[in-house]
Tab-separated table of C-alpha atoms in Angstrom:
chain	number	residue	atom	x	y	z
A	199	MET	CA	-8.864	-7.277	13.629
A	200	VAL	CA	-5.342	-6.047	12.919
A	201	ASN	CA	-6.777	-3.939	10.105
A	202	SER	CA	-9.006	-2.064	12.537
A	203	SER	CA	-7.876	1.477	13.274
A	204	PHE	CA	-8.263	0.903	17.005
A	205	TRP	CA	-8.628	-2.194	19.132
A	206	LEU	CA	-8.304	-3.138	22.780
A	207	ALA	CA	-6.389	-6.049	24.280
A	208	LEU	CA	-7.402	-7.375	27.691
A	209	MET	CA	-5.391	-9.870	29.728
A	210	ILE	CA	-7.358	-11.042	32.772
A	211	GLY	CA	-4.723	-11.873	35.345
A	212	ASN	CA	-4.917	-13.477	38.777
A	213	SER	CA	-5.121	-10.138	40.567
A	214	ARG	CA	-5.972	-7.408	38.039
A	215	LEU	CA	-7.063	-6.590	34.520
A	216	HIS	CA	-4.243	-5.659	32.149
A	217	TRP	CA	-5.251	-3.446	29.208
A	218	ALA	CA	-3.619	-2.237	26.017
A	219	HIS	CA	-4.862	0.064	23.290
A	220	PHE	CA	-3.634	-0.543	19.738
A	221	ALA	CA	-3.799	1.453	16.533
A	222	GLY	CA	-3.326	-1.253	13.924
A	223	GLU	CA	-0.127	-3.028	15.000
A	224	THR	CA	1.147	-0.162	17.164
A	225	LEU	CA	0.694	-0.375	20.915
A	226	ILE	CA	-0.369	3.106	21.984
A	227	HIS	CA	-0.947	2.753	25.695
A	228	ALA	CA	-1.006	0.060	28.410
A	229	TRP	CA	-2.449	0.216	31.916
A	230	ASP	CA	-3.965	-1.885	34.700
A	231	THR	CA	-7.299	-1.753	36.512
A	232	ASP	CA	-9.001	-3.702	39.254
A	233	TYR	CA	-11.570	-6.303	38.256
A	234	LEU	CA	-14.764	-4.660	37.013
A	235	PRO	CA	-18.192	-5.376	38.498
A	236	ALA	CA	-20.696	-7.132	36.274
A	237	ASP	CA	-22.856	-4.023	35.815
A	238	VAL	CA	-19.907	-2.049	34.439
A	239	VAL	CA	-19.072	-4.829	31.980
A	240	GLN	CA	-22.735	-4.899	30.952
A	241	GLN	CA	-22.695	-1.121	30.443
A	242	LEU	CA	-19.690	-1.433	28.162
A	243	SER	CA	-21.309	-4.288	26.235
A	244	GLN	CA	-24.331	-2.123	25.489
A	245	SER	CA	-22.332	0.878	24.246
A	246	PRO	CA	-18.802	-0.278	23.414
A	247	THR	CA	-17.176	2.730	21.745
A	248	LEU	CA	-14.001	4.368	22.948
A	249	GLN	CA	-15.827	7.511	24.085
A	250	ASN	CA	-18.189	5.444	26.210
A	251	LEU	CA	-15.578	3.389	28.008
A	252	PRO	CA	-16.463	3.824	31.683
A	253	PRO	CA	-13.948	5.534	33.982
A	254	GLU	CA	-13.223	2.194	35.624
A	255	ILE	CA	-11.493	1.266	32.342
A	256	PHE	CA	-10.266	4.653	31.098
A	257	PRO	CA	-9.905	6.775	34.274
A	258	LEU	CA	-8.648	9.590	32.070
A	259	ASN	CA	-9.787	13.041	31.006
A	260	LYS	CA	-11.200	12.516	27.524
A	261	GLU	CA	-10.601	16.160	26.625
A	262	LYS	CA	-6.877	15.392	26.755
A	263	PHE	CA	-7.094	12.655	24.114
A	264	THR	CA	-4.693	13.182	21.249
A	265	SER	CA	-6.073	13.220	17.723
A	266	PRO	CA	-5.950	10.052	15.566
A	267	SER	CA	-3.349	11.747	13.372
A	268	SER	CA	-0.884	12.171	16.240
A	269	PRO	CA	2.350	10.156	15.970
A	270	SER	CA	2.145	6.751	17.621
A	271	LEU	CA	4.570	5.590	20.276
A	272	PRO	CA	6.682	2.492	19.549
A	273	PRO	CA	5.580	-0.705	21.316
A	274	SER	CA	8.129	-0.398	24.119
A	275	LEU	CA	7.416	3.251	24.964
A	276	PRO	CA	5.997	3.889	27.437
A	277	PRO	CA	5.625	0.646	29.436
A	278	SER	CA	2.762	2.369	31.225
A	279	LEU	CA	1.477	5.872	31.669
A	280	PRO	CA	0.297	7.441	34.920
A	281	PRO	CA	-3.305	8.687	35.003
A	282	SER	CA	-2.148	12.296	34.749
A	283	SER	CA	-0.172	11.773	31.551
A	284	PRO	CA	-1.308	13.888	28.581
A	285	SER	CA	-0.291	11.192	26.069
A	286	LEU	CA	-3.584	9.350	25.983
A	287	PRO	CA	-5.293	7.047	23.496
A	288	PRO	CA	-6.850	8.706	20.443
A	289	SER	CA	-10.610	9.167	20.393
A	290	LEU	CA	-13.000	7.799	17.822
A	291	PRO	CA	-15.900	9.442	15.991
A	292	PRO	CA	-19.214	9.172	17.887
A	293	SER	CA	-20.628	6.963	15.143
A	294	SER	CA	-17.803	4.431	15.233
A	295	PRO	CA	-18.695	0.702	15.511
A	296	PRO	CA	-17.969	-1.278	18.686
A	297	ILE	CA	-14.247	-1.193	19.312
A	298	PRO	CA	-12.790	-4.717	18.853
A	299	LEU	CA	-11.644	-6.470	22.015
A	300	LEU	CA	-9.076	-9.283	22.010
A	301	LEU	CA	-9.210	-11.140	25.308
A	302	ALA	CA	-7.069	-13.714	27.101
A	303	SER	CA	-7.681	-14.881	30.625
A	304	VAL	CA	-6.473	-17.122	33.433
A	305	VAL	CA	-9.662	-16.538	35.492
A	306	PRO	CA	-12.671	-18.339	33.961
A	307	SER	CA	-15.237	-16.543	36.136
A	308	GLN	CA	-13.978	-13.191	34.858
A	309	THR	CA	-13.905	-14.419	31.260
A	310	ALA	CA	-17.618	-15.205	31.457
A	311	LEU	CA	-18.435	-11.560	32.251
A	312	TRP	CA	-16.973	-10.414	28.937
A	313	GLN	CA	-18.708	-12.889	26.648
A	314	THR	CA	-21.624	-10.479	26.183
A	315	TYR	CA	-19.332	-7.896	24.599
A	316	PRO	CA	-20.483	-7.627	20.930
A	317	ASN	CA	-17.031	-7.582	19.315
A	318	VAL	CA	-14.853	-9.846	21.463
A	319	ARG	CA	-12.495	-12.608	20.362
A	320	ILE	CA	-11.074	-14.894	23.035
A	321	ILE	CA	-7.578	-16.253	22.469
A	322	THR	CA	-7.120	-19.961	23.085
A	323	LEU	CA	-3.826	-21.712	23.761
A	324	ASP	CA	-3.781	-23.437	20.367
A	325	GLN	CA	-3.699	-20.023	18.665
A	326	VAL	CA	-0.408	-19.005	20.298
A	327	PRO	CA	2.474	-19.838	17.911
A	328	ILE	CA	4.492	-21.843	20.460
A	329	LYS	CA	4.698	-25.567	19.682
A	330	GLY	CA	4.545	-28.456	22.121
A	331	VAL	CA	2.738	-26.720	24.992
A	332	TYR	CA	0.801	-28.805	27.520
A	333	SER	CA	-2.946	-28.305	27.719
A	334	THR	CA	-3.039	-26.538	31.086
A	335	LEU	CA	-0.242	-24.058	30.393
A	336	GLY	CA	-1.410	-20.577	31.376
A	337	ILE	CA	-2.297	-18.459	28.358
A	338	ASP	CA	-0.452	-15.524	29.949
A	339	ARG	CA	2.784	-17.527	30.036
A	340	ALA	CA	2.394	-18.667	26.431
A	341	LEU	CA	1.639	-15.151	25.183
A	342	ALA	CA	4.558	-13.557	27.047
A	343	LEU	CA	6.928	-16.213	25.711
A	344	CYS	CA	5.614	-15.690	22.189
A	345	GLY	CA	5.890	-11.902	22.430
A	346	ALA	CA	9.447	-12.012	23.769
A	347	GLY	CA	10.615	-14.537	21.191
A	348	GLN	CA	8.974	-12.695	18.298
A	349	ASN	CA	10.748	-9.494	19.307
A	350	TRP	CA	14.169	-10.727	20.448
A	351	ASP	CA	14.320	-14.190	18.866
A	352	PHE	CA	14.434	-17.690	20.290
A	353	PRO	CA	15.700	-19.538	22.333
A	354	MET	CA	13.872	-17.517	24.977
A	355	LEU	CA	13.318	-17.794	28.716
A	356	VAL	CA	10.664	-15.482	30.179
A	357	ILE	CA	10.511	-14.734	33.903
A	358	ASP	CA	7.135	-13.248	34.830
A	359	ALA	CA	7.277	-11.581	38.239
A	360	GLY	CA	3.579	-11.309	38.981
A	361	THR	CA	1.280	-12.736	41.656
A	362	ALA	CA	2.948	-16.020	40.826
A	363	LEU	CA	6.534	-15.978	39.613
A	364	THR	CA	6.826	-18.163	36.530
A	365	PHE	CA	9.559	-19.400	34.223
A	366	SER	CA	8.610	-20.282	30.630
A	367	SER	CA	11.006	-21.249	27.857
A	368	ALA	CA	11.145	-22.239	24.196
A	369	ASN	CA	14.005	-23.368	21.967
A	370	ALA	CA	15.189	-22.038	18.626
A	371	ASN	CA	12.374	-23.917	16.857
A	372	GLN	CA	9.772	-22.171	19.027
A	373	CYS	CA	9.046	-25.454	20.810
A	374	PHE	CA	8.144	-25.235	24.477
A	375	VAL	CA	11.009	-26.471	26.667
A	376	GLY	CA	9.247	-26.163	30.016
A	377	GLY	CA	9.105	-23.951	33.052
A	378	ALA	CA	8.282	-23.573	36.726
A	379	ILE	CA	5.838	-21.784	39.024
A	380	LEU	CA	6.294	-20.471	42.556
A	381	PRO	CA	4.658	-17.783	44.719
A	382	GLY	CA	5.687	-14.266	43.756
A	383	LEU	CA	7.362	-11.787	46.066
A	384	GLY	CA	4.166	-10.144	47.269
A	385	LEU	CA	2.337	-13.432	47.705
A	386	GLN	CA	5.125	-14.864	49.854
A	387	LEU	CA	5.038	-11.835	52.129
A	388	ALA	CA	1.225	-11.885	52.314
A	389	THR	CA	1.201	-15.596	53.154
A	390	LEU	CA	3.583	-15.152	56.066
A	391	SER	CA	1.474	-12.401	57.610
A	392	GLY	CA	-1.851	-14.048	56.819
A	393	ARG	CA	-1.057	-17.573	57.961
A	394	THR	CA	0.885	-16.840	61.162
A	395	GLY	CA	-0.126	-15.392	64.504
A	396	GLN	CA	2.474	-12.681	64.995
A	397	LEU	CA	4.413	-12.027	61.824
A	398	PRO	CA	3.600	-8.557	60.460
A	399	LYS	CA	2.705	-7.483	56.946
A	400	VAL	CA	5.761	-5.890	55.329
A	401	GLU	CA	6.403	-4.067	52.081
A	402	LEU	CA	8.985	-4.866	49.448
A	403	PRO	CA	12.016	-2.555	49.653
A	404	GLN	CA	13.321	-0.891	46.506
A	405	GLN	CA	16.822	-2.218	47.127
A	406	LEU	CA	18.240	-5.357	48.693
A	407	PRO	CA	17.728	-5.380	52.468
A	408	GLN	CA	20.433	-6.268	54.952
A	409	ARG	CA	20.967	-10.026	54.764
A	410	TYR	CA	21.254	-10.643	58.513
A	411	ALA	CA	18.384	-8.615	59.916
A	412	LEU	CA	18.025	-7.290	63.459
A	413	ASN	CA	14.231	-7.011	63.500
A	414	THR	CA	11.298	-9.116	62.339
A	415	PRO	CA	10.098	-7.088	59.306
A	416	GLU	CA	13.590	-6.934	57.820
A	417	ALA	CA	14.139	-10.626	58.614
A	418	ILE	CA	11.061	-11.451	56.531
A	419	GLN	CA	12.291	-9.252	53.697
A	420	SER	CA	15.723	-10.837	53.808
A	421	GLY	CA	14.452	-14.408	53.867
A	422	VAL	CA	12.018	-13.986	50.999
A	423	ILE	CA	14.147	-11.792	48.748
A	424	TYR	CA	17.563	-13.453	49.076
A	425	THR	CA	16.108	-16.930	48.686
A	426	LEU	CA	14.060	-15.934	45.657
A	427	VAL	CA	16.914	-14.088	43.962
A	428	ALA	CA	19.247	-17.041	44.488
A	429	GLY	CA	16.665	-19.355	42.953
A	430	ILE	CA	16.212	-17.095	39.936
A	431	LYS	CA	19.976	-16.952	39.449
A	432	ASP	CA	20.094	-20.750	39.485
A	433	PHE	CA	17.339	-21.023	36.853
A	434	ILE	CA	19.021	-18.473	34.576
A	435	GLU	CA	22.431	-20.128	34.830
A	436	ALA	CA	20.891	-23.544	34.086
A	437	TRP	CA	19.170	-22.009	31.041
A	438	TRP	CA	22.431	-20.615	29.719
A	439	ARG	CA	24.177	-23.972	30.226
A	440	ASP	CA	21.535	-25.618	28.047
A	441	PHE	CA	21.181	-22.691	25.613
A	442	PRO	CA	24.395	-20.602	25.683
A	443	GLN	CA	22.954	-18.140	23.152
A	444	GLY	CA	19.517	-18.087	24.762
A	445	ASN	CA	17.796	-14.843	25.679
A	446	VAL	CA	16.186	-14.030	29.018
A	447	ALA	CA	13.336	-11.538	29.400
A	448	VAL	CA	11.719	-10.292	32.609
A	449	THR	CA	8.153	-9.024	32.792
A	450	GLY	CA	5.348	-8.675	35.358
A	451	GLY	CA	4.423	-6.158	38.005
A	452	ASP	CA	7.476	-6.809	40.220
A	453	ARG	CA	9.945	-6.839	37.321
A	454	THR	CA	11.689	-3.595	38.329
A	455	LEU	CA	12.188	-4.692	41.927
A	456	LEU	CA	13.429	-8.086	40.820
A	457	VAL	CA	15.955	-6.606	38.399
A	458	ASN	CA	17.111	-4.133	41.065
A	459	TYR	CA	17.786	-7.029	43.433
A	460	LEU	CA	19.628	-8.985	40.754
A	461	GLN	CA	21.642	-5.918	39.798
A	462	SER	CA	22.847	-5.544	43.383
A	463	GLN	CA	23.608	-9.223	43.911
A	464	PHE	CA	24.523	-10.525	40.457
A	465	PRO	CA	25.241	-7.575	38.128
A	466	GLU	CA	26.751	-9.756	35.400
A	467	ILE	CA	23.420	-11.576	35.075
A	468	ALA	CA	21.281	-8.450	35.310
A	469	ALA	CA	23.251	-6.847	32.482
A	470	ARG	CA	22.058	-9.569	30.065
A	471	LEU	CA	18.371	-9.362	30.929
A	472	MET	CA	15.711	-7.800	28.715
A	473	VAL	CA	13.054	-6.027	30.759
A	474	GLU	CA	9.658	-5.243	29.249
A	475	GLN	CA	6.191	-4.812	30.701
A	476	ASN	CA	4.193	-5.491	27.538
A	477	LEU	CA	5.314	-8.976	26.480
A	478	ILE	CA	1.809	-10.420	26.796
A	479	PHE	CA	0.421	-7.699	24.531
A	480	TRP	CA	3.202	-8.294	21.996
A	481	GLY	CA	2.130	-11.944	22.056
A	482	MET	CA	-1.514	-10.985	21.515
A	483	ARG	CA	-0.482	-8.883	18.539
A	484	ALA	CA	1.381	-11.911	17.138
A	485	VAL	CA	-1.793	-13.988	17.477
A	486	VAL	CA	-3.734	-11.286	15.619
A	487	ASN	CA	-1.196	-11.328	12.794
A	488	HIS	CA	-1.032	-15.122	12.517
A	489	TYR	CA	-4.563	-16.294	13.189
A	490	LEU	CA	-7.033	-13.420	13.244
A	491	PRO	CA	-6.210	-11.317	10.190
A	492	ASN	CA	-9.701	-9.905	9.667
């Protein structure tokens, strides 16, 4: 698959679909979509070329596609592109074969929808080059850990600030050390509003809120954010006690907010963090290189 001119990577997450478009080993473009209805997936399975990708997947003006000869962006640039960006994935000739799709998923019901795609390969946990993982470890955690370690070296701790906030780590021998899972920022806020009679739904602020709040929405923000940031600090410091030369990478949809909070509260820790949206896709590329060469 890595020898294909163009291929798609799809990570089916707990809340959304995460997509990446590759040219060989170069990540061209990454973006997110909502889950797709079964009829759209079926449409793609029947005519799976880049030009025929439905707008639910590529909500972009195809006339703005760059040519295949255009220079590729390095894997870390850009972390994502807005829909109006002119730097879009290259197009393929109308007669091109079905574009290869490499898929990983943490939602089995969504995985089943994509099994009709004619050129799909589903990544399994045993294909991720991290040793000593337990059988129920989320494939997203394993891939992000692999991608971070391949790029910045091990030992590596990855903090994924998504729907769930997870910690995943591996030592210098690429052996899984362990991790932790807790509700993410947005999920904690949603739970408070959804499971109580009077607490309101609140948004995450861009910067740290006032610690001692004088109204209910800010009190919720303060309680969730300060407690979570303190817990993350504790995990990172424990990691560095065990692995003084260990790296720490932050990924996931709330990564920017999380790093902003850490920068305000613990700048000496924030300065050592590596922040990257595409760790899972870097891990999928590593799987392609190690296990799926054709």
